[in-house]
């Protein structure tokens, strides 16, 4: 299931993925919230906290995730993927070269910093 992270900054569409993730999660939670943020801010600052194994994402969920990217291609500003998977963090960092906007991977224990980065474009000083 995907839920909205309620205490995220106003200009960030922030979500938590846990358990099984389906196409319906994107259709009913992610896509409407992303659309609302893009309409309000004319750009997309996006955060996904992945608190489940990637094999819990159904094929339909992956398709909807790809379509989210394509539909909002020109609106991407910053996107953070928060996970303890180093491979996903590295892929996210490398993805920034291919897409407009900035993409960055963060470990789960750095969620606050990821939210701050999505909102402001810089990280909290340690």
mmCIF file of N, CA and C in Angstrom:
data_model
loop_
_atom_site.group_PDB
_atom_site.id
_atom_site.type_symbol
_atom_site.label_atom_id
_atom_site.label_comp_id
_atom_site.label_asym_id
_atom_site.label_seq_id
_atom_site.Cartn_x
_atom_site.Cartn_y
_atom_site.Cartn_z
ATOM 1 N N UNK A 1 0.840 -1.169 0.000
ATOM 2 C CA UNK A 1 0.000 0.000 0.000
ATOM 3 C C UNK A 1 0.888 1.236 0.000
ATOM 4 N N UNK A 2 0.403 2.298 -0.588
ATOM 5 C CA UNK A 2 1.095 3.582 -0.577
ATOM 6 C C UNK A 2 0.234 4.577 0.188
ATOM 7 N N UNK A 3 0.882 5.298 1.096
ATOM 8 C CA UNK A 3 0.185 6.330 1.865
ATOM 9 C C UNK A 3 0.938 7.649 1.717
ATOM 10 N N UNK A 4 0.212 8.735 1.906
ATOM 11 C CA UNK A 4 0.828 10.064 1.887
ATOM 12 C C UNK A 4 1.503 10.292 3.235
ATOM 13 N N UNK A 5 2.710 10.841 3.200
ATOM 14 C CA UNK A 5 3.400 11.214 4.433
ATOM 15 C C UNK A 5 2.823 12.557 4.863
ATOM 16 N N UNK A 6 2.061 12.594 5.956
ATOM 17 C CA UNK A 6 1.276 13.775 6.302
ATOM 18 C C UNK A 6 2.074 15.003 6.742
ATOM 19 N N UNK A 7 3.235 14.832 7.327
ATOM 20 C CA UNK A 7 3.984 15.985 7.832
ATOM 21 C C UNK A 7 5.082 16.447 6.873
ATOM 22 N N UNK A 8 4.929 16.126 5.594
ATOM 23 C CA UNK A 8 5.895 16.567 4.581
ATOM 24 C C UNK A 8 5.712 18.057 4.300
ATOM 25 N N UNK A 9 6.758 18.714 3.810
ATOM 26 C CA UNK A 9 6.618 20.123 3.424
ATOM 27 C C UNK A 9 5.503 20.292 2.382
ATOM 28 N N UNK A 10 4.872 21.442 2.377
ATOM 29 C CA UNK A 10 3.725 21.702 1.503
ATOM 30 C C UNK A 10 4.025 21.504 0.024
ATOM 31 N N UNK A 11 5.248 21.809 -0.407
ATOM 32 C CA UNK A 11 5.569 21.728 -1.834
ATOM 33 C C UNK A 11 6.132 20.369 -2.245
ATOM 34 N N UNK A 12 5.991 19.355 -1.398
ATOM 35 C CA UNK A 12 6.532 18.024 -1.679
ATOM 36 C C UNK A 12 5.409 16.992 -1.674
ATOM 37 N N UNK A 13 5.309 16.227 -2.749
ATOM 38 C CA UNK A 13 4.414 15.076 -2.805
ATOM 39 C C UNK A 13 5.203 13.911 -2.217
ATOM 40 N N UNK A 14 4.886 13.536 -0.972
ATOM 41 C CA UNK A 14 5.687 12.548 -0.251
ATOM 42 C C UNK A 14 4.846 11.323 0.093
ATOM 43 N N UNK A 15 5.417 10.146 -0.170
ATOM 44 C CA UNK A 15 4.681 8.901 -0.024
ATOM 45 C C UNK A 15 5.522 7.844 0.684
ATOM 46 N N UNK A 16 4.827 6.913 1.331
ATOM 47 C CA UNK A 16 5.469 5.756 1.946
ATOM 48 C C UNK A 16 4.875 4.500 1.321
ATOM 49 N N UNK A 17 5.740 3.641 0.801
ATOM 50 C CA UNK A 17 5.332 2.366 0.223
ATOM 51 C C UNK A 17 5.630 1.253 1.218
ATOM 52 N N UNK A 18 4.613 0.481 1.586
ATOM 53 C CA UNK A 18 4.806 -0.643 2.498
ATOM 54 C C UNK A 18 3.900 -1.794 2.060
ATOM 55 N N UNK A 19 4.321 -3.014 2.349
ATOM 56 C CA UNK A 19 3.530 -4.166 1.934
ATOM 57 C C UNK A 19 3.513 -4.297 0.425
ATOM 58 N N UNK A 20 2.411 -4.814 -0.115
ATOM 59 C CA UNK A 20 2.288 -4.964 -1.571
ATOM 60 C C UNK A 20 1.862 -3.642 -2.202
ATOM 61 N N UNK A 21 2.522 -3.278 -3.297
ATOM 62 C CA UNK A 21 2.232 -2.036 -4.017
ATOM 63 C C UNK A 21 1.594 -2.404 -5.356
ATOM 64 N N UNK A 22 0.427 -1.840 -5.630
ATOM 65 C CA UNK A 22 -0.304 -2.170 -6.857
ATOM 66 C C UNK A 22 -0.552 -0.923 -7.709
ATOM 67 N N UNK A 23 -1.039 -1.181 -8.899
ATOM 68 C CA UNK A 23 -1.430 -0.113 -9.811
ATOM 69 C C UNK A 23 -2.465 0.806 -9.153
ATOM 70 N N UNK A 24 -3.377 0.224 -8.405
ATOM 71 C CA UNK A 24 -4.423 0.993 -7.730
ATOM 72 C C UNK A 24 -3.833 2.011 -6.757
ATOM 73 N N UNK A 25 -2.742 1.658 -6.079
ATOM 74 C CA UNK A 25 -2.087 2.606 -5.173
ATOM 75 C C UNK A 25 -1.664 3.866 -5.921
ATOM 76 N N UNK A 26 -1.113 3.690 -7.118
ATOM 77 C CA UNK A 26 -0.708 4.855 -7.904
ATOM 78 C C UNK A 26 -1.917 5.621 -8.409
ATOM 79 N N UNK A 27 -2.950 4.904 -8.866
ATOM 80 C CA UNK A 27 -4.141 5.550 -9.410
ATOM 81 C C UNK A 27 -4.920 6.341 -8.358
ATOM 82 N N UNK A 28 -4.995 5.830 -7.134
ATOM 83 C CA UNK A 28 -5.853 6.451 -6.123
ATOM 84 C C UNK A 28 -5.111 7.336 -5.119
ATOM 85 N N UNK A 29 -3.809 7.140 -4.964
ATOM 86 C CA UNK A 29 -3.052 7.920 -3.976
ATOM 87 C C UNK A 29 -2.002 8.806 -4.645
ATOM 88 N N UNK A 30 -1.086 8.194 -5.379
ATOM 89 C CA UNK A 30 0.057 8.940 -5.917
ATOM 90 C C UNK A 30 -0.355 9.914 -7.014
ATOM 91 N N UNK A 31 -1.004 9.425 -8.047
ATOM 92 C CA UNK A 31 -1.318 10.294 -9.191
ATOM 93 C C UNK A 31 -2.155 11.517 -8.819
ATOM 94 N N UNK A 32 -3.233 11.374 -8.018
ATOM 95 C CA UNK A 32 -4.005 12.573 -7.655
ATOM 96 C C UNK A 32 -3.196 13.585 -6.835
ATOM 97 N N UNK A 33 -2.357 13.092 -5.928
ATOM 98 C CA UNK A 33 -1.548 14.000 -5.104
ATOM 99 C C UNK A 33 -0.482 14.697 -5.949
ATOM 100 N N UNK A 34 0.139 13.966 -6.859
ATOM 101 C CA UNK A 34 1.129 14.572 -7.757
ATOM 102 C C UNK A 34 0.458 15.634 -8.625
ATOM 103 N N UNK A 35 -0.700 15.314 -9.173
ATOM 104 C CA UNK A 35 -1.434 16.284 -10.005
ATOM 105 C C UNK A 35 -1.742 17.552 -9.204
ATOM 106 N N UNK A 36 -2.179 17.382 -7.960
ATOM 107 C CA UNK A 36 -2.505 18.528 -7.108
ATOM 108 C C UNK A 36 -1.265 19.392 -6.854
ATOM 109 N N UNK A 37 -0.137 18.761 -6.557
ATOM 110 C CA UNK A 37 1.097 19.517 -6.283
ATOM 111 C C UNK A 37 1.581 20.253 -7.524
ATOM 112 N N UNK A 38 1.519 19.614 -8.677
ATOM 113 C CA UNK A 38 1.955 20.256 -9.924
ATOM 114 C C UNK A 38 1.059 21.450 -10.237
ATOM 115 N N UNK A 39 -0.247 21.306 -10.019
ATOM 116 C CA UNK A 39 -1.169 22.423 -10.261
ATOM 117 C C UNK A 39 -0.886 23.589 -9.312
ATOM 118 N N UNK A 40 -0.566 23.290 -8.060
ATOM 119 C CA UNK A 40 -0.295 24.339 -7.068
ATOM 120 C C UNK A 40 1.060 25.015 -7.252
ATOM 121 N N UNK A 41 2.085 24.213 -7.556
ATOM 122 C CA UNK A 41 3.462 24.734 -7.541
ATOM 123 C C UNK A 41 4.127 24.786 -8.915
ATOM 124 N N UNK A 42 3.465 24.256 -9.951
ATOM 125 C CA UNK A 42 3.975 24.241 -11.320
ATOM 126 C C UNK A 42 5.310 23.521 -11.461
ATOM 127 N N UNK A 43 5.615 22.665 -10.489
ATOM 128 C CA UNK A 43 6.785 21.800 -10.541
ATOM 129 C C UNK A 43 6.517 20.628 -9.596
ATOM 130 N N UNK A 44 7.333 19.594 -9.717
ATOM 131 C CA UNK A 44 7.124 18.421 -8.888
ATOM 132 C C UNK A 44 8.344 18.144 -8.021
ATOM 133 N N UNK A 45 8.153 18.253 -6.723
ATOM 134 C CA UNK A 45 9.116 17.794 -5.725
ATOM 135 C C UNK A 45 8.487 16.540 -5.133
ATOM 136 N N UNK A 46 9.175 15.416 -5.253
ATOM 137 C CA UNK A 46 8.588 14.103 -5.000
ATOM 138 C C UNK A 46 9.489 13.296 -4.076
ATOM 139 N N UNK A 47 8.885 12.594 -3.142
ATOM 140 C CA UNK A 47 9.649 11.710 -2.270
ATOM 141 C C UNK A 47 8.891 10.400 -2.121
ATOM 142 N N UNK A 48 9.621 9.293 -2.268
ATOM 143 C CA UNK A 48 9.043 7.974 -2.035
ATOM 144 C C UNK A 48 9.921 7.243 -1.031
ATOM 145 N N UNK A 49 9.345 6.951 0.124
ATOM 146 C CA UNK A 49 9.996 6.134 1.138
ATOM 147 C C UNK A 49 9.601 4.688 0.857
ATOM 148 N N UNK A 50 10.577 3.875 0.480
ATOM 149 C CA UNK A 50 10.302 2.471 0.168
ATOM 150 C C UNK A 50 10.588 1.651 1.415
ATOM 151 N N UNK A 51 9.510 1.213 2.054
ATOM 152 C CA UNK A 51 9.603 0.442 3.291
ATOM 153 C C UNK A 51 9.080 -0.972 3.046
ATOM 154 N N UNK A 52 9.451 -1.520 1.886
ATOM 155 C CA UNK A 52 9.042 -2.865 1.487
ATOM 156 C C UNK A 52 10.062 -3.387 0.485
ATOM 157 N N UNK A 53 10.052 -4.678 0.211
ATOM 158 C CA UNK A 53 10.941 -5.246 -0.800
ATOM 159 C C UNK A 53 10.426 -4.879 -2.188
ATOM 160 N N UNK A 54 11.335 -4.692 -3.122
ATOM 161 C CA UNK A 54 10.925 -4.319 -4.477
ATOM 162 C C UNK A 54 10.059 -5.377 -5.147
ATOM 163 N N UNK A 55 10.193 -6.629 -4.736
ATOM 164 C CA UNK A 55 9.341 -7.654 -5.340
ATOM 165 C C UNK A 55 7.879 -7.533 -4.893
ATOM 166 N N UNK A 56 7.595 -6.605 -3.973
ATOM 167 C CA UNK A 56 6.219 -6.339 -3.553
ATOM 168 C C UNK A 56 5.511 -5.357 -4.484
ATOM 169 N N UNK A 57 6.240 -4.783 -5.444
ATOM 170 C CA UNK A 57 5.642 -3.905 -6.449
ATOM 171 C C UNK A 57 5.141 -4.787 -7.594
ATOM 172 N N UNK A 58 3.839 -4.744 -7.889
ATOM 173 C CA UNK A 58 3.296 -5.526 -9.004
ATOM 174 C C UNK A 58 3.727 -4.887 -10.319
ATOM 175 N N UNK A 59 3.586 -5.644 -11.412
ATOM 176 C CA UNK A 59 3.932 -5.117 -12.735
ATOM 177 C C UNK A 59 3.112 -3.865 -13.044
ATOM 178 N N UNK A 60 1.843 -3.868 -12.665
ATOM 179 C CA UNK A 60 0.992 -2.696 -12.888
ATOM 180 C C UNK A 60 1.482 -1.484 -12.126
ATOM 181 N N UNK A 61 2.005 -1.709 -10.928
ATOM 182 C CA UNK A 61 2.549 -0.603 -10.138
ATOM 183 C C UNK A 61 3.767 -0.013 -10.831
ATOM 184 N N UNK A 62 4.666 -0.877 -11.318
ATOM 185 C CA UNK A 62 5.852 -0.366 -12.030
ATOM 186 C C UNK A 62 5.433 0.425 -13.265
ATOM 187 N N UNK A 63 4.432 -0.066 -14.002
ATOM 188 C CA UNK A 63 3.953 0.643 -15.194
ATOM 189 C C UNK A 63 3.420 2.023 -14.816
ATOM 190 N N UNK A 64 2.605 2.094 -13.765
ATOM 191 C CA UNK A 64 2.056 3.375 -13.322
ATOM 192 C C UNK A 64 3.167 4.320 -12.867
ATOM 193 N N UNK A 65 4.204 3.805 -12.237
ATOM 194 C CA UNK A 65 5.339 4.620 -11.811
ATOM 195 C C UNK A 65 6.039 5.214 -13.022
ATOM 196 N N UNK A 66 6.249 4.404 -14.046
ATOM 197 C CA UNK A 66 6.867 4.895 -15.288
ATOM 198 C C UNK A 66 5.985 5.954 -15.931
ATOM 199 N N UNK A 67 4.678 5.705 -15.988
ATOM 200 C CA UNK A 67 3.755 6.665 -16.604
ATOM 201 C C UNK A 67 3.725 7.983 -15.832
ATOM 202 N N UNK A 68 3.852 7.918 -14.503
ATOM 203 C CA UNK A 68 3.933 9.132 -13.688
ATOM 204 C C UNK A 68 5.099 9.986 -14.160
ATOM 205 N N UNK A 69 6.236 9.356 -14.390
ATOM 206 C CA UNK A 69 7.416 10.074 -14.860
ATOM 207 C C UNK A 69 7.216 10.686 -16.228
ATOM 208 N N UNK A 70 6.610 9.932 -17.139
ATOM 209 C CA UNK A 70 6.402 10.415 -18.504
ATOM 210 C C UNK A 70 5.397 11.570 -18.522
ATOM 211 N N UNK A 71 4.291 11.429 -17.793
ATOM 212 C CA UNK A 71 3.245 12.456 -17.773
ATOM 213 C C UNK A 71 3.751 13.784 -17.225
ATOM 214 N N UNK A 72 4.688 13.727 -16.291
ATOM 215 C CA UNK A 72 5.165 14.942 -15.623
ATOM 216 C C UNK A 72 6.607 15.278 -15.971
ATOM 217 N N UNK A 73 7.070 14.797 -17.109
ATOM 218 C CA UNK A 73 8.474 14.925 -17.491
ATOM 219 C C UNK A 73 9.004 16.347 -17.363
ATOM 220 N N UNK A 74 8.273 17.310 -17.864
ATOM 221 C CA UNK A 74 8.758 18.694 -17.847
ATOM 222 C C UNK A 74 8.609 19.356 -16.475
ATOM 223 N N UNK A 75 7.897 18.736 -15.564
ATOM 224 C CA UNK A 75 7.621 19.344 -14.259
ATOM 225 C C UNK A 75 8.539 18.872 -13.141
ATOM 226 N N UNK A 76 9.327 17.800 -13.368
ATOM 227 C CA UNK A 76 10.190 17.275 -12.306
ATOM 228 C C UNK A 76 11.167 18.346 -11.858
ATOM 229 N N UNK A 77 11.240 18.584 -10.579
ATOM 230 C CA UNK A 77 12.210 19.503 -9.994
ATOM 231 C C UNK A 77 13.212 18.706 -9.158
ATOM 232 N N UNK A 78 12.709 18.100 -8.065
ATOM 233 C CA UNK A 78 13.545 17.241 -7.230
ATOM 234 C C UNK A 78 12.773 15.983 -6.871
ATOM 235 N N UNK A 79 13.480 14.851 -6.849
ATOM 236 C CA UNK A 79 12.863 13.586 -6.450
ATOM 237 C C UNK A 79 13.832 12.813 -5.571
ATOM 238 N N UNK A 80 13.360 12.416 -4.409
ATOM 239 C CA UNK A 80 14.163 11.632 -3.476
ATOM 240 C C UNK A 80 13.542 10.250 -3.330
ATOM 241 N N UNK A 81 14.387 9.239 -3.416
ATOM 242 C CA UNK A 81 13.968 7.883 -3.128
ATOM 243 C C UNK A 81 14.683 7.490 -1.844
ATOM 244 N N UNK A 82 13.903 7.133 -0.841
ATOM 245 C CA UNK A 82 14.437 6.829 0.487
ATOM 246 C C UNK A 82 14.305 5.330 0.713
ATOM 247 N N UNK A 83 15.443 4.670 0.859
ATOM 248 C CA UNK A 83 15.483 3.220 1.005
ATOM 249 C C UNK A 83 16.830 2.818 1.582
ATOM 250 N N UNK A 84 16.896 1.660 2.178
ATOM 251 C CA UNK A 84 18.182 1.166 2.661
ATOM 252 C C UNK A 84 18.926 0.359 1.605
ATOM 253 N N UNK A 85 18.348 0.219 0.422
ATOM 254 C CA UNK A 85 19.013 -0.479 -0.676
ATOM 255 C C UNK A 85 20.032 0.446 -1.347
ATOM 256 N N UNK A 86 21.306 0.130 -1.183
ATOM 257 C CA UNK A 86 22.364 0.935 -1.809
ATOM 258 C C UNK A 86 22.224 0.944 -3.326
ATOM 259 N N UNK A 87 21.805 -0.188 -3.899
ATOM 260 C CA UNK A 87 21.632 -0.273 -5.347
ATOM 261 C C UNK A 87 20.594 0.717 -5.855
ATOM 262 N N UNK A 88 19.479 0.828 -5.155
ATOM 263 C CA UNK A 88 18.433 1.773 -5.557
ATOM 264 C C UNK A 88 18.908 3.206 -5.341
ATOM 265 N N UNK A 89 19.606 3.466 -4.244
ATOM 266 C CA UNK A 89 20.145 4.808 -4.006
ATOM 267 C C UNK A 89 21.089 5.211 -5.137
ATOM 268 N N UNK A 90 21.990 4.309 -5.533
ATOM 269 C CA UNK A 90 22.940 4.605 -6.610
ATOM 270 C C UNK A 90 22.231 4.785 -7.947
ATOM 271 N N UNK A 91 21.232 3.934 -8.228
ATOM 272 C CA UNK A 91 20.463 4.057 -9.466
ATOM 273 C C UNK A 91 19.747 5.405 -9.509
ATOM 274 N N UNK A 92 19.167 5.803 -8.384
ATOM 275 C CA UNK A 92 18.454 7.079 -8.312
ATOM 276 C C UNK A 92 19.405 8.235 -8.590
ATOM 277 N N UNK A 93 20.578 8.206 -7.982
ATOM 278 C CA UNK A 93 21.570 9.262 -8.220
ATOM 279 C C UNK A 93 21.967 9.313 -9.693
ATOM 280 N N UNK A 94 22.174 8.167 -10.317
ATOM 281 C CA UNK A 94 22.568 8.108 -11.724
ATOM 282 C C UNK A 94 21.425 8.529 -12.640
ATOM 283 N N UNK A 95 20.191 8.258 -12.245
ATOM 284 C CA UNK A 95 19.005 8.584 -13.046
ATOM 285 C C UNK A 95 18.907 10.083 -13.294
ATOM 286 N N UNK A 96 19.485 10.889 -12.409
ATOM 287 C CA UNK A 96 19.448 12.340 -12.521
ATOM 288 C C UNK A 96 20.069 12.818 -13.827
ATOM 289 N N UNK A 97 20.977 12.047 -14.371
ATOM 290 C CA UNK A 97 21.634 12.409 -15.633
ATOM 291 C C UNK A 97 20.661 12.285 -16.802
ATOM 292 N N UNK A 98 19.696 11.366 -16.703
ATOM 293 C CA UNK A 98 18.776 11.074 -17.806
ATOM 294 C C UNK A 98 17.500 11.896 -17.804
ATOM 295 N N UNK A 99 17.112 12.393 -16.652
ATOM 296 C CA UNK A 99 15.822 13.072 -16.509
ATOM 297 C C UNK A 99 16.012 14.544 -16.179
ATOM 298 N N UNK A 100 15.035 15.377 -16.557
ATOM 299 C CA UNK A 100 15.087 16.760 -16.083
ATOM 300 C C UNK A 100 14.912 16.772 -14.558
ATOM 301 N N UNK A 101 15.454 17.745 -13.907
ATOM 302 C CA UNK A 101 15.360 17.833 -12.457
ATOM 303 C C UNK A 101 16.477 17.066 -11.786
ATOM 304 N N UNK A 102 16.431 17.048 -10.472
ATOM 305 C CA UNK A 102 17.439 16.357 -9.680
ATOM 306 C C UNK A 102 16.821 15.138 -9.013
ATOM 307 N N UNK A 103 17.545 14.034 -9.016
ATOM 308 C CA UNK A 103 17.114 12.795 -8.371
ATOM 309 C C UNK A 103 18.212 12.379 -7.409
ATOM 310 N N UNK A 104 17.811 11.987 -6.205
ATOM 311 C CA UNK A 104 18.802 11.647 -5.194
ATOM 312 C C UNK A 104 18.285 10.524 -4.307
ATOM 313 N N UNK A 105 19.169 9.571 -3.991
ATOM 314 C CA UNK A 105 18.835 8.481 -3.085
ATOM 315 C C UNK A 105 19.291 8.794 -1.669
ATOM 316 N N UNK A 106 18.485 8.399 -0.700
ATOM 317 C CA UNK A 106 18.786 8.617 0.715
ATOM 318 C C UNK A 106 18.524 7.328 1.484
ATOM 319 N N UNK A 107 19.306 7.037 2.543
ATOM 320 C CA UNK A 107 18.978 5.910 3.421
ATOM 321 C C UNK A 107 17.769 6.259 4.287
ATOM 322 N N UNK A 108 17.073 5.242 4.771
ATOM 323 C CA UNK A 108 15.856 5.462 5.571
ATOM 324 C C UNK A 108 16.099 6.321 6.807
ATOM 325 N N UNK A 109 17.248 6.160 7.438
ATOM 326 C CA UNK A 109 17.498 6.941 8.655
ATOM 327 C C UNK A 109 17.789 8.409 8.355
ATOM 328 N N UNK A 110 17.740 8.772 7.087
ATOM 329 C CA UNK A 110 17.976 10.144 6.671
ATOM 330 C C UNK A 110 16.718 10.749 6.035
ATOM 331 N N UNK A 111 15.536 10.270 6.434
ATOM 332 C CA UNK A 111 14.267 10.743 5.867
ATOM 333 C C UNK A 111 14.091 12.249 6.049
ATOM 334 N N UNK A 112 14.396 12.764 7.228
ATOM 335 C CA UNK A 112 14.235 14.201 7.465
ATOM 336 C C UNK A 112 15.077 15.012 6.479
ATOM 337 N N UNK A 113 16.303 14.604 6.262
ATOM 338 C CA UNK A 113 17.180 15.299 5.327
ATOM 339 C C UNK A 113 16.630 15.218 3.902
ATOM 340 N N UNK A 114 16.072 14.062 3.541
ATOM 341 C CA UNK A 114 15.494 13.894 2.207
ATOM 342 C C UNK A 114 14.307 14.831 2.010
ATOM 343 N N UNK A 115 13.443 14.938 3.016
ATOM 344 C CA UNK A 115 12.306 15.862 2.933
ATOM 345 C C UNK A 115 12.790 17.308 2.822
ATOM 346 N N UNK A 116 13.790 17.658 3.607
ATOM 347 C CA UNK A 116 14.348 19.008 3.569
ATOM 348 C C UNK A 116 14.945 19.301 2.195
ATOM 349 N N UNK A 117 15.674 18.334 1.643
ATOM 350 C CA UNK A 117 16.278 18.509 0.317
ATOM 351 C C UNK A 117 15.189 18.692 -0.748
ATOM 352 N N UNK A 118 14.137 17.890 -0.676
ATOM 353 C CA UNK A 118 13.043 18.035 -1.648
ATOM 354 C C UNK A 118 12.422 19.424 -1.577
ATOM 355 N N UNK A 119 12.271 19.925 -0.381
ATOM 356 C CA UNK A 119 11.643 21.236 -0.196
ATOM 357 C C UNK A 119 12.562 22.374 -0.634
ATOM 358 N N UNK A 120 13.847 22.293 -0.285
ATOM 359 C CA UNK A 120 14.759 23.438 -0.426
ATOM 360 C C UNK A 120 15.867 23.293 -1.447
ATOM 361 N N UNK A 121 16.173 22.075 -1.852
ATOM 362 C CA UNK A 121 17.240 21.871 -2.830
ATOM 363 C C UNK A 121 18.622 21.779 -2.217
ATOM 364 N N UNK A 122 18.703 21.779 -0.920
ATOM 365 C CA UNK A 122 19.996 21.563 -0.261
ATOM 366 C C UNK A 122 19.743 20.669 0.957
ATOM 367 N N UNK A 123 20.811 20.190 1.531
ATOM 368 C CA UNK A 123 20.673 19.266 2.659
ATOM 369 C C UNK A 123 20.914 19.978 3.971
ATOM 370 N N UNK A 124 20.423 19.376 5.022
ATOM 371 C CA UNK A 124 20.651 19.890 6.378
ATOM 372 C C UNK A 124 22.115 19.655 6.732
ATOM 373 N N UNK A 125 22.742 20.657 7.295
ATOM 374 C CA UNK A 125 24.137 20.498 7.710
ATOM 375 C C UNK A 125 24.190 19.561 8.907
ATOM 376 N N UNK A 126 25.133 18.645 8.883
ATOM 377 C CA UNK A 126 25.297 17.731 10.018
ATOM 378 C C UNK A 126 25.964 18.385 11.191
#
